[in-house]
Amino acid sequence: MGAQPGRRSVAVTGVATTTPAGDRVEELWRVLIEAEGTLAGKFGTPDDERGIPGFACRVPAAVIERQGAGRLGRLSRRLDPATRLGVYTALDALTDAALVDHLPGADHDRTGRFAVVAGTAFGASTTVEAPERGTLFVPMAMHNALAAAISLATGFTGPSLAVSAACATGAVAVGEGVRLIRDGLADVVVAGGAELLTARTLAGIGASGALSGRRHGPLRSARPFDAGRDGTVASEGAAFVVLESLDHAAGRGAREYGRISGYATNCDAHHLTSPSPGGRVAATCMRAALADAGIDAADVAHVNAHATSTMVGDAAEARAIAAVFGPRRVPVTANKGVTGHMMAASGAAEVVICLLSLARSMAPPTANTVAVDDDLEIDLVLGRPRPLSAGAALSNSFGFGGHNAALVLTSAAATPEQP
Amino acid sequence: MSDTRPDSSISHAVIEVLVNILSVSEDQVTPESRLVEDLDADSLDFSEIAAALNARGLRVDKAAVKSQATTVADLIALVDSPSGSV
């Protein structure tokens, strides 16, 4: 424990997810608990001659429209679709946090204490609807478009940071948000990520060799840690959390989903797309997050794995988990068997899922995995949900480029620190 | 041309562009409507309006739209006689 343990943890007081399961967190939880398979379907329309011969998990357009209805006025048409998805989800998280009566309004001394950290992996530039609309091309396609749009939509004048760490983006956004509060630069941070797929990005991920080839059985395609895993399923989504200093949350009597007590990020510096052998640097990242939270591996009751269902990625992560926690010592679950890989949204969505898992003392099972690869010494939650003993949770996220991020989550009741 | 009234096809095109870009209803767009005060146009909108009109083959200078068009009628006149004064 540090000298000021009360200043290490940050409260999570609002959550929102927009995923292939819809725009309600409870729906996401339900499909994860049921674990009936990957929420995947054909990408593109069947009558499209040039149709991409692939599949993915999609967020239904109707869900995004419903979320957005009447919320941004004219700002809406100045934003790329991926940015809109992110803004709507960020606003959902702020609504969930019941901050409406506590928003700073036009009081500039206070607006500066409200901050944004957000990102996408591919950037809005890949989904921009009409690049020929020259006037808006740059404001729509700039990599900070999402963070800027959230600040604009909320009136938050504190730091507004765009982060991008490929598939670890959502987790890095949350972690950097935690740091803003710890460093005393903000009282409230809305943090997360958003991603939409296009034919171009899907083809690109496919070309990199990361996608499952199970075209005849998309529902059984993503199989984290399974001996027969053959790649990930690309997916779309957005996920945001509202982070709040313990003092600010207590001052307004906010409901807490839980706390973020530790964060670490580092980089393999090994290869553009392949993890370091044995997940050595990822293991260092997990240990650093535990140290940041002031706890030991033995204090962790659950690990939410990044596990995208690729051969090398899952193997490296399993070895890293076994190295940090001991072989088969901690229940591990992997959500991407259901959600697919929501790219920049995954890390933030998994924070939300992890917090619910802690609050409900229940880990959702890993969908589709029949038998864990013999080589991998992890205790994977399979078949049915697993009751969890008291303790902290650790959520992993890793991205192309070698980016690693780990977050340590605790339940509000169990955290010894008080504001 | 002896007729000094703006070409009605130009009026229609201008109104259509304004409705689309400013997200307003056609009823709100009258010749007297002021672009900034009544229709809430901003600098990005002026650029978009000029680009949209040019894309329809209606030559209009972006800077002139910003500096000379106060009302919808001004904008129509500007498009109708791009080199003329408003």
Short mmCIF file of C-alpha atoms in Angstrom, two decimals:
data_model
loop_
_atom_site.label_atom_id
_atom_site.label_comp_id
_atom_site.label_asym_id
_atom_site.label_seq_id
_atom_site.Cartn_x
_atom_site.Cartn_y
_atom_site.Cartn_z
CA MET A 1 0.00 0.00 0.00
CA GLY A 2 1.20 3.49 -0.78
CA ALA A 3 1.38 6.31 1.69
CA GLN A 4 -1.95 7.68 0.48
CA PRO A 5 -3.95 4.61 -0.43
CA GLY A 6 -7.15 6.66 -0.55
CA ARG A 7 -5.76 8.53 -3.53
CA ARG A 8 -4.92 5.47 -5.61
CA SER A 9 -8.35 4.08 -6.41
CA VAL A 10 -10.80 5.85 -8.67
CA ALA A 11 -14.54 5.21 -8.58
CA VAL A 12 -16.48 4.02 -11.61
CA THR A 13 -19.87 5.69 -11.35
CA GLY A 14 -21.31 5.21 -14.83
CA VAL A 15 -21.02 2.59 -17.56
CA ALA A 16 -22.39 2.17 -21.06
CA THR A 17 -21.81 -0.28 -23.87
CA THR A 18 -23.05 -0.43 -27.44
CA THR A 19 -22.22 -3.83 -28.81
CA PRO A 20 -23.57 -6.44 -31.21
CA ALA A 21 -25.84 -7.34 -28.26
CA GLY A 22 -27.43 -3.87 -28.32
CA ASP A 23 -27.08 -0.68 -26.32
CA ARG A 24 -27.89 -2.00 -22.88
CA VAL A 25 -25.26 -3.30 -20.50
CA GLU A 26 -27.71 -5.85 -19.08
CA GLU A 27 -28.24 -7.31 -22.56
CA LEU A 28 -24.50 -7.69 -22.95
CA TRP A 29 -24.29 -9.41 -19.57
CA ARG A 30 -27.16 -11.74 -20.50
CA VAL A 31 -25.59 -12.94 -23.76
CA LEU A 32 -22.26 -13.42 -21.98
CA ILE A 33 -23.83 -15.52 -19.24
CA GLU A 34 -25.77 -17.57 -21.80
CA ALA A 35 -22.60 -17.92 -23.91
CA GLU A 36 -24.46 -19.40 -26.85
CA GLY A 37 -21.90 -18.44 -29.44
CA THR A 38 -20.31 -15.60 -31.34
CA LEU A 39 -22.76 -12.84 -32.31
CA ALA A 40 -21.50 -13.00 -35.87
CA GLY A 41 -23.14 -12.78 -39.26
CA LYS A 42 -22.21 -12.28 -42.88
CA PHE A 43 -20.47 -9.01 -43.62
CA GLY A 44 -22.04 -7.15 -46.50
CA THR A 45 -25.24 -7.94 -48.33
CA PRO A 46 -25.68 -11.32 -50.04
CA ASP A 47 -26.52 -9.72 -53.38
CA ASP A 48 -23.44 -7.56 -53.41
CA GLU A 49 -21.28 -8.97 -56.21
CA ARG A 50 -18.13 -7.62 -54.65
CA GLY A 51 -19.32 -8.71 -51.20
CA ILE A 52 -16.56 -9.46 -48.76
CA PRO A 53 -16.36 -13.22 -48.38
CA GLY A 54 -16.24 -12.90 -44.64
CA PHE A 55 -18.22 -12.41 -41.47
CA ALA A 56 -18.14 -10.15 -38.46
CA CYS A 57 -20.16 -9.02 -35.47
CA ARG A 58 -22.02 -5.80 -36.23
CA VAL A 59 -23.80 -3.17 -34.19
CA PRO A 60 -27.22 -2.85 -35.86
CA ALA A 61 -27.63 0.57 -37.49
CA ALA A 62 -31.06 0.85 -35.85
CA VAL A 63 -29.42 0.68 -32.42
CA ILE A 64 -27.13 3.60 -33.23
CA GLU A 65 -30.00 5.63 -34.66
CA ARG A 66 -32.14 4.99 -31.61
CA GLN A 67 -29.30 6.03 -29.33
CA GLY A 68 -28.69 9.20 -31.25
CA ALA A 69 -32.22 10.37 -31.81
CA GLY A 70 -32.38 14.08 -31.12
CA ARG A 71 -29.24 14.16 -28.99
CA LEU A 72 -26.63 16.12 -30.89
CA GLY A 73 -28.69 18.32 -33.16
CA ARG A 74 -26.64 19.61 -36.03
CA LEU A 75 -23.34 18.39 -34.62
CA SER A 76 -24.43 14.89 -35.58
CA ARG A 77 -24.04 15.35 -39.34
CA ARG A 78 -20.56 16.74 -38.87
CA LEU A 79 -19.34 13.52 -37.31
CA ASP A 80 -18.20 10.30 -38.84
CA PRO A 81 -20.43 7.28 -38.00
CA ALA A 82 -17.81 5.76 -35.69
CA THR A 83 -17.53 9.07 -33.85
CA ARG A 84 -21.30 9.30 -33.48
CA LEU A 85 -21.39 5.81 -32.02
CA GLY A 86 -18.71 6.79 -29.51
CA VAL A 87 -20.34 10.08 -28.53
CA TYR A 88 -23.74 8.48 -27.97
CA THR A 89 -22.21 5.78 -25.80
CA ALA A 90 -20.18 8.32 -23.80
CA LEU A 91 -23.38 10.32 -23.20
CA ASP A 92 -25.13 7.11 -22.14
CA ALA A 93 -22.38 6.54 -19.55
CA LEU A 94 -22.78 10.08 -18.19
CA THR A 95 -26.54 9.59 -18.01
CA ASP A 96 -25.99 6.31 -16.19
CA ALA A 97 -23.75 8.15 -13.72
CA ALA A 98 -26.68 10.46 -12.90
CA LEU A 99 -24.35 13.39 -13.37
CA VAL A 100 -26.96 15.50 -15.12
CA ASP A 101 -27.68 17.58 -12.04
CA HIS A 102 -23.99 17.90 -11.29
CA LEU A 103 -22.70 18.89 -14.70
CA PRO A 104 -20.69 22.08 -14.68
CA GLY A 105 -22.80 23.95 -17.23
CA ALA A 106 -21.16 27.21 -18.18
CA ASP A 107 -19.14 27.56 -14.99
CA HIS A 108 -15.64 27.57 -16.45
CA ASP A 109 -13.89 26.95 -13.16
CA ARG A 110 -15.79 23.70 -12.93
CA THR A 111 -15.94 22.58 -16.57
CA GLY A 112 -12.16 22.37 -16.50
CA ARG A 113 -12.36 19.60 -13.90
CA PHE A 114 -14.31 17.37 -16.32
CA ALA A 115 -12.20 15.50 -18.86
CA VAL A 116 -12.38 13.09 -21.78
CA VAL A 117 -10.08 10.27 -22.87
CA ALA A 118 -11.22 8.40 -25.96
CA GLY A 119 -9.92 6.60 -28.98
CA THR A 120 -10.39 4.36 -31.94
CA ALA A 121 -7.97 1.85 -33.40
CA PHE A 122 -8.53 2.56 -37.07
CA GLY A 123 -9.55 6.16 -36.77
CA ALA A 124 -12.65 7.73 -38.18
CA SER A 125 -10.84 8.29 -41.45
CA THR A 126 -11.61 4.75 -42.50
CA THR A 127 -15.37 5.10 -42.08
CA VAL A 128 -15.93 8.69 -43.18
CA GLU A 129 -19.18 8.67 -45.11
CA ALA A 130 -18.38 11.20 -47.77
CA PRO A 131 -14.74 12.18 -48.12
CA GLU A 132 -15.74 14.33 -51.07
CA ARG A 133 -17.38 16.65 -48.57
CA GLY A 134 -14.16 18.58 -48.49
CA THR A 135 -15.15 21.09 -45.85
CA LEU A 136 -15.72 18.47 -43.21
CA PHE A 137 -13.17 15.88 -44.23
CA VAL A 138 -10.46 16.94 -41.79
CA PRO A 139 -12.69 17.60 -38.76
CA MET A 140 -14.40 14.26 -39.41
CA ALA A 141 -11.29 12.20 -40.09
CA MET A 142 -8.79 13.64 -37.59
CA HIS A 143 -7.72 11.05 -35.02
CA ASN A 144 -8.87 13.21 -32.14
CA ALA A 145 -12.37 13.53 -33.63
CA LEU A 146 -14.01 11.34 -30.99
CA ALA A 147 -12.43 13.03 -27.96
CA ALA A 148 -13.18 16.46 -29.43
CA ALA A 149 -16.79 15.56 -30.21
CA ILE A 150 -17.40 14.28 -26.68
CA SER A 151 -15.97 17.50 -25.21
CA LEU A 152 -18.14 19.50 -27.58
CA ALA A 153 -21.27 17.51 -26.78
CA THR A 154 -20.74 17.74 -23.01
CA GLY A 155 -19.12 21.15 -22.59
CA PHE A 156 -16.24 19.59 -20.65
CA THR A 157 -13.26 21.92 -20.93
CA GLY A 158 -10.74 19.81 -19.02
CA PRO A 159 -8.14 17.67 -20.79
CA SER A 160 -9.49 15.96 -23.91
CA LEU A 161 -7.11 13.25 -24.98
CA ALA A 162 -7.16 10.95 -27.98
CA VAL A 163 -5.39 7.68 -27.33
CA SER A 164 -4.72 4.91 -29.80
CA ALA A 165 -3.10 1.60 -28.92
CA ALA A 166 -4.77 -0.66 -31.49
CA CYS A 167 -6.76 -3.38 -29.71
CA ALA A 168 -5.68 -2.09 -26.29
CA THR A 169 -7.11 1.38 -26.93
CA GLY A 170 -10.16 1.10 -24.66
CA ALA A 171 -8.10 -0.12 -21.71
CA VAL A 172 -5.43 2.54 -22.21
CA ALA A 173 -8.15 5.21 -22.37
CA VAL A 174 -9.55 4.06 -19.04
CA GLY A 175 -6.08 3.82 -17.49
CA GLU A 176 -5.03 7.26 -18.67
CA GLY A 177 -8.33 8.60 -17.33
CA VAL A 178 -7.47 7.12 -13.94
CA ARG A 179 -4.11 8.89 -14.09
CA LEU A 180 -5.73 12.26 -14.80
CA ILE A 181 -7.75 11.92 -11.61
CA ARG A 182 -4.83 10.61 -9.55
CA ASP A 183 -2.67 13.47 -10.77
CA GLY A 184 -5.30 15.93 -9.62
CA LEU A 185 -6.03 17.17 -13.16
CA ALA A 186 -9.71 16.20 -13.19
CA ASP A 187 -12.57 15.17 -10.89
CA VAL A 188 -14.59 13.37 -13.54
CA VAL A 189 -13.39 11.62 -16.70
CA VAL A 190 -15.47 9.89 -19.32
CA ALA A 191 -13.18 7.30 -20.91
CA GLY A 192 -13.50 4.60 -23.53
CA GLY A 193 -13.31 3.66 -27.17
CA ALA A 194 -15.39 3.09 -30.28
CA GLU A 195 -15.00 1.22 -33.53
CA LEU A 196 -16.95 0.49 -36.68
CA LEU A 197 -15.84 -1.84 -39.43
CA THR A 198 -15.70 -1.19 -43.13
CA ALA A 199 -15.01 -3.58 -45.96
CA ARG A 200 -11.56 -2.02 -46.13
CA THR A 201 -10.62 -2.53 -42.48
CA LEU A 202 -12.10 -6.02 -42.40
CA ALA A 203 -10.12 -6.99 -45.47
CA GLY A 204 -7.02 -5.54 -43.83
CA ILE A 205 -7.43 -7.49 -40.60
CA GLY A 206 -8.04 -10.59 -42.70
CA ALA A 207 -4.93 -10.00 -44.74
CA SER A 208 -2.87 -9.77 -41.55
CA GLY A 209 -3.88 -13.36 -40.83
CA ALA A 210 -5.78 -12.60 -37.61
CA LEU A 211 -9.29 -13.69 -38.64
CA SER A 212 -10.99 -17.03 -38.14
CA GLY A 213 -11.69 -18.86 -41.37
CA ARG A 214 -14.77 -20.71 -40.09
CA ARG A 215 -17.08 -19.20 -42.70
CA HIS A 216 -19.52 -22.07 -42.49
CA GLY A 217 -19.97 -21.75 -38.76
CA PRO A 218 -19.59 -18.14 -37.64
CA LEU A 219 -21.42 -18.80 -34.35
CA ARG A 220 -18.68 -21.23 -33.34
CA SER A 221 -15.82 -19.28 -34.84
CA ALA A 222 -14.22 -17.41 -31.92
CA ARG A 223 -12.83 -19.99 -29.47
CA PRO A 224 -10.51 -18.36 -26.95
CA PHE A 225 -7.69 -20.66 -25.75
CA ASP A 226 -9.26 -23.67 -27.53
CA ALA A 227 -6.93 -26.23 -29.05
CA GLY A 228 -8.70 -25.67 -32.37
CA ARG A 229 -8.77 -21.85 -32.35
CA ASP A 230 -7.97 -20.33 -35.72
CA GLY A 231 -8.37 -16.58 -35.36
CA THR A 232 -10.54 -13.78 -34.11
CA VAL A 233 -13.88 -12.44 -35.32
CA ALA A 234 -13.83 -8.73 -36.02
CA SER A 235 -16.55 -6.81 -34.27
CA GLU A 236 -17.90 -3.33 -33.68
CA GLY A 237 -18.91 -1.41 -30.62
CA ALA A 238 -18.31 1.33 -28.15
CA ALA A 239 -17.85 1.28 -24.41
CA PHE A 240 -17.37 4.10 -21.93
CA VAL A 241 -17.02 4.43 -18.19
CA VAL A 242 -17.36 7.47 -15.99
CA LEU A 243 -14.38 7.71 -13.66
CA GLU A 244 -14.65 9.90 -10.61
CA SER A 245 -12.38 10.82 -7.73
CA LEU A 246 -13.54 9.18 -4.51
CA ASP A 247 -14.12 12.61 -2.98
CA HIS A 248 -16.25 13.84 -5.87
CA ALA A 249 -18.27 10.63 -5.99
CA ALA A 250 -18.86 10.65 -2.25
CA GLY A 251 -19.72 14.34 -2.31
CA ARG A 252 -22.69 13.77 -4.57
CA GLY A 253 -23.66 10.39 -3.16
CA ALA A 254 -22.90 8.63 -6.43
CA ARG A 255 -23.59 4.95 -6.92
CA GLU A 256 -20.35 3.05 -7.48
CA TYR A 257 -19.98 0.08 -9.81
CA GLY A 258 -16.57 -0.52 -8.35
CA ARG A 259 -13.12 0.98 -8.42
CA ILE A 260 -10.09 0.97 -10.61
CA SER A 261 -7.16 0.47 -8.30
CA GLY A 262 -4.26 -0.31 -10.60
CA TYR A 263 -3.12 0.35 -14.13
CA ALA A 264 -0.05 -0.37 -16.16
CA THR A 265 0.84 -0.16 -19.81
CA ASN A 266 4.00 -1.12 -21.68
CA CYS A 267 5.17 -2.35 -25.06
CA ASP A 268 6.70 -5.61 -26.25
CA ALA A 269 9.09 -3.79 -28.60
CA HIS A 270 9.35 -7.16 -30.30
CA HIS A 271 7.25 -7.36 -33.45
CA LEU A 272 4.56 -5.33 -35.22
CA THR A 273 1.85 -7.97 -34.85
CA SER A 274 3.18 -10.94 -32.84
CA PRO A 275 3.47 -10.99 -29.05
CA SER A 276 6.79 -11.40 -27.29
CA PRO A 277 7.61 -15.09 -26.75
CA GLY A 278 5.86 -16.50 -23.70
CA GLY A 279 4.08 -13.19 -23.13
CA ARG A 280 7.09 -12.01 -21.14
CA VAL A 281 6.40 -8.29 -21.43
CA ALA A 282 2.64 -8.78 -20.95
CA ALA A 283 3.45 -10.57 -17.68
CA THR A 284 5.56 -7.58 -16.63
CA CYS A 285 2.57 -5.35 -17.40
CA MET A 286 0.22 -7.44 -15.22
CA ARG A 287 2.72 -7.41 -12.34
CA ALA A 288 3.09 -3.66 -12.66
CA ALA A 289 -0.69 -3.17 -12.50
CA LEU A 290 -0.85 -5.31 -9.35
CA ALA A 291 1.99 -3.31 -7.80
CA ASP A 292 0.23 -0.09 -8.75
CA ALA A 293 -2.87 -1.33 -6.90
CA GLY A 294 -0.72 -2.34 -3.94
CA ILE A 295 -1.86 -5.97 -4.04
CA ASP A 296 -0.33 -9.39 -4.69
CA ALA A 297 -1.28 -11.97 -7.31
CA ALA A 298 -2.90 -13.98 -4.52
CA ASP A 299 -5.40 -11.15 -3.93
CA VAL A 300 -6.83 -11.56 -7.44
CA ALA A 301 -10.01 -13.64 -7.72
CA HIS A 302 -10.56 -13.34 -11.46
CA VAL A 303 -8.81 -12.52 -14.73
CA ASN A 304 -10.67 -11.20 -17.76
CA ALA A 305 -8.42 -12.23 -20.64
CA HIS A 306 -7.81 -10.33 -23.83
CA ALA A 307 -7.85 -13.70 -25.70
CA THR A 308 -8.86 -12.88 -29.25
CA SER A 309 -8.73 -16.56 -30.26
CA THR A 310 -5.56 -16.37 -32.33
CA MET A 311 -3.00 -19.17 -32.04
CA VAL A 312 -0.03 -17.09 -30.92
CA GLY A 313 -1.86 -14.33 -29.02
CA ASP A 314 -3.81 -16.66 -26.74
CA ALA A 315 -0.76 -18.84 -26.10
CA ALA A 316 1.36 -15.86 -25.07
CA GLU A 317 -1.37 -14.52 -22.78
CA ALA A 318 -2.00 -17.90 -21.13
CA ARG A 319 1.71 -18.31 -20.43
CA ALA A 320 1.89 -14.81 -19.00
CA ILE A 321 -1.13 -15.43 -16.74
CA ALA A 322 0.35 -18.73 -15.54
CA ALA A 323 3.67 -16.99 -14.87
CA VAL A 324 2.09 -14.20 -12.82
CA PHE A 325 -0.59 -16.12 -10.92
CA GLY A 326 0.75 -19.67 -10.99
CA PRO A 327 -0.53 -22.51 -13.20
CA ARG A 328 -4.36 -22.82 -13.05
CA ARG A 329 -4.52 -20.67 -9.91
CA VAL A 330 -7.09 -18.07 -10.94
CA PRO A 331 -10.39 -18.37 -12.87
CA VAL A 332 -9.98 -16.82 -16.30
CA THR A 333 -12.75 -15.86 -18.69
CA ALA A 334 -12.65 -14.51 -22.24
CA ASN A 335 -15.60 -12.54 -23.56
CA LYS A 336 -14.61 -12.46 -27.22
CA GLY A 337 -16.12 -15.90 -27.83
CA VAL A 338 -19.43 -14.01 -27.69
CA THR A 339 -18.67 -10.41 -28.60
CA GLY A 340 -15.95 -10.95 -31.16
CA HIS A 341 -13.16 -8.41 -31.05
CA MET A 342 -14.60 -4.91 -30.81
CA MET A 343 -11.15 -3.43 -31.41
CA ALA A 344 -10.83 -0.09 -29.58
CA ALA A 345 -14.03 -0.76 -27.64
CA SER A 346 -12.99 -4.15 -26.28
CA GLY A 347 -10.80 -3.03 -23.40
CA ALA A 348 -13.39 -0.60 -22.06
CA ALA A 349 -16.25 -3.08 -22.51
CA GLU A 350 -14.27 -5.70 -20.62
CA VAL A 351 -13.76 -3.24 -17.75
CA VAL A 352 -17.53 -2.94 -17.54
CA ILE A 353 -18.01 -6.72 -17.70
CA CYS A 354 -15.30 -7.21 -15.08
CA LEU A 355 -16.94 -4.73 -12.70
CA LEU A 356 -20.27 -6.54 -13.08
CA SER A 357 -18.52 -9.86 -12.52
CA LEU A 358 -17.07 -8.55 -9.24
CA ALA A 359 -20.32 -6.95 -8.11
CA ARG A 360 -22.24 -10.17 -8.84
CA SER A 361 -19.45 -12.52 -7.70
CA MET A 362 -19.90 -14.36 -10.98
CA ALA A 363 -17.66 -14.91 -14.00
CA PRO A 364 -19.40 -15.51 -17.34
CA PRO A 365 -18.22 -18.66 -19.13
CA THR A 366 -16.04 -18.60 -22.24
CA ALA A 367 -18.21 -19.41 -25.24
CA ASN A 368 -17.33 -21.96 -27.93
CA THR A 369 -14.17 -23.29 -26.34
CA VAL A 370 -14.43 -27.08 -26.19
CA ALA A 371 -11.06 -28.03 -24.76
CA VAL A 372 -8.31 -25.70 -23.63
CA ASP A 373 -5.10 -26.25 -25.51
CA ASP A 374 -3.09 -28.85 -23.52
CA ASP A 375 -0.13 -26.55 -23.57
CA LEU A 376 -1.87 -23.73 -21.72
CA GLU A 377 -1.93 -23.88 -17.93
CA ILE A 378 -4.96 -21.73 -17.17
CA ASP A 379 -8.22 -22.37 -15.31
CA LEU A 380 -10.67 -21.24 -18.00
CA VAL A 381 -14.31 -20.74 -16.98
CA LEU A 382 -16.25 -23.03 -19.33
CA GLY A 383 -19.81 -24.25 -19.66
CA ARG A 384 -21.58 -22.33 -16.94
CA PRO A 385 -20.93 -19.15 -14.97
CA ARG A 386 -18.48 -19.57 -12.10
CA PRO A 387 -19.08 -18.08 -8.64
CA LEU A 388 -16.11 -15.94 -7.65
CA SER A 389 -14.50 -15.69 -4.25
CA ALA A 390 -13.81 -12.26 -2.79
CA GLY A 391 -10.90 -10.41 -4.31
CA ALA A 392 -9.79 -8.14 -7.09
CA ALA A 393 -10.06 -8.66 -10.84
CA LEU A 394 -7.48 -8.03 -13.51
CA SER A 395 -8.40 -7.18 -17.10
CA ASN A 396 -5.85 -7.60 -19.89
CA SER A 397 -5.73 -5.86 -23.26
CA PHE A 398 -3.10 -6.22 -25.95
CA GLY A 399 -2.78 -4.62 -29.35
CA PHE A 400 -0.90 -4.72 -32.62
CA GLY A 401 2.29 -2.78 -32.19
CA GLY A 402 2.99 -4.70 -29.00
CA HIS A 403 0.90 -2.45 -26.75
CA ASN A 404 -0.07 -4.06 -23.45
CA ALA A 405 -2.41 -2.73 -20.78
CA ALA A 406 -3.66 -4.20 -17.53
CA LEU A 407 -6.24 -2.76 -15.15
CA VAL A 408 -6.91 -3.92 -11.59
CA LEU A 409 -10.51 -3.59 -10.48
CA THR A 410 -11.97 -3.87 -7.02
CA SER A 411 -15.49 -3.76 -5.68
CA ALA A 412 -16.36 -0.58 -3.80
CA ALA A 413 -17.34 -2.52 -0.68
CA ALA A 414 -14.10 -4.48 -0.61
CA THR A 415 -11.74 -1.56 -1.09
CA PRO A 416 -10.15 -0.57 2.22
CA GLU A 417 -9.64 2.99 0.98
CA GLN A 418 -12.20 5.61 1.76
CA PRO A 419 -12.40 9.06 0.25
CA MET B 1 -31.70 39.04 -69.52
CA SER B 2 -34.39 41.61 -69.07
CA ASP B 3 -35.92 39.82 -66.12
CA THR B 4 -34.01 40.86 -63.00
CA ARG B 5 -35.71 38.39 -60.69
CA PRO B 6 -33.55 35.44 -59.75
CA ASP B 7 -33.96 32.30 -61.80
CA SER B 8 -36.42 30.13 -59.87
CA SER B 9 -34.34 27.01 -60.42
CA ILE B 10 -31.47 28.78 -58.66
CA SER B 11 -33.75 29.73 -55.78
CA HIS B 12 -34.85 26.13 -55.47
CA ALA B 13 -31.29 24.84 -55.54
CA VAL B 14 -30.15 27.34 -52.90
CA ILE B 15 -33.08 26.50 -50.64
CA GLU B 16 -32.46 22.80 -51.05
CA VAL B 17 -28.79 23.22 -50.12
CA LEU B 18 -29.67 25.33 -47.06
CA VAL B 19 -32.28 22.83 -45.87
CA ASN B 20 -29.79 20.01 -46.23
CA ILE B 21 -26.72 21.65 -44.71
CA LEU B 22 -28.34 23.70 -41.96
CA SER B 23 -30.77 20.93 -40.98
CA VAL B 24 -33.74 23.30 -41.15
CA SER B 25 -37.18 22.81 -42.66
CA GLU B 26 -38.14 24.43 -45.94
CA ASP B 27 -40.70 26.61 -44.12
CA GLN B 28 -37.91 28.25 -42.15
CA VAL B 29 -36.10 29.34 -45.29
CA THR B 30 -37.66 32.57 -46.60
CA PRO B 31 -35.90 35.23 -48.68
CA GLU B 32 -35.69 37.42 -45.58
CA SER B 33 -34.23 34.70 -43.33
CA ARG B 34 -30.84 35.76 -42.05
CA LEU B 35 -28.29 32.98 -42.47
CA VAL B 36 -26.49 33.47 -39.17
CA GLU B 37 -29.12 34.95 -36.87
CA ASP B 38 -32.16 32.98 -38.06
CA LEU B 39 -30.73 29.80 -39.55
CA ASP B 40 -27.75 29.43 -37.22
CA ALA B 41 -25.14 29.11 -39.97
CA ASP B 42 -21.49 29.13 -38.91
CA SER B 43 -18.17 29.32 -40.76
CA LEU B 44 -18.08 25.61 -41.59
CA ASP B 45 -21.60 25.89 -42.97
CA PHE B 46 -20.63 28.75 -45.28
CA SER B 47 -17.83 26.64 -46.71
CA GLU B 48 -20.14 23.67 -47.12
CA ILE B 49 -22.86 25.77 -48.74
CA ALA B 50 -20.43 27.17 -51.29
CA ALA B 51 -19.03 23.70 -52.01
CA ALA B 52 -22.52 22.22 -52.40
CA LEU B 53 -23.59 24.98 -54.79
CA ASN B 54 -20.42 24.60 -56.82
CA ALA B 55 -21.02 20.85 -56.99
CA ARG B 56 -24.38 21.65 -58.61
CA GLY B 57 -22.65 23.72 -61.23
CA LEU B 58 -23.62 27.00 -59.60
CA ARG B 59 -20.46 29.03 -59.43
CA VAL B 60 -20.13 31.01 -56.26
CA ASP B 61 -17.13 32.26 -54.38
CA LYS B 62 -16.74 30.94 -50.83
CA ALA B 63 -15.35 34.20 -49.52
CA ALA B 64 -18.18 36.17 -51.12
CA VAL B 65 -20.78 33.93 -49.47
CA LYS B 66 -19.17 34.59 -46.10
CA SER B 67 -18.73 38.29 -46.50
CA GLN B 68 -21.71 39.35 -48.62
CA ALA B 69 -24.64 37.04 -47.96
CA THR B 70 -26.61 38.18 -44.94
CA THR B 71 -29.99 36.81 -46.02
CA VAL B 72 -31.21 33.97 -48.18
CA ALA B 73 -32.14 36.52 -50.87
CA ASP B 74 -28.54 37.85 -50.80
CA LEU B 75 -27.23 34.34 -51.32
CA ILE B 76 -29.61 33.68 -54.23
CA ALA B 77 -28.60 36.97 -55.84
CA LEU B 78 -24.94 36.13 -55.40
CA VAL B 79 -25.39 32.77 -57.09
CA ASP B 80 -27.54 34.32 -59.83
CA SER B 81 -24.89 36.86 -60.77
CA PRO B 82 -21.62 35.73 -59.29
CA SER B 83 -19.62 38.68 -60.54
CA GLY B 84 -22.25 41.27 -59.71
CA SER B 85 -22.67 43.20 -56.54
CA VAL B 86 -25.37 42.39 -54.04
#
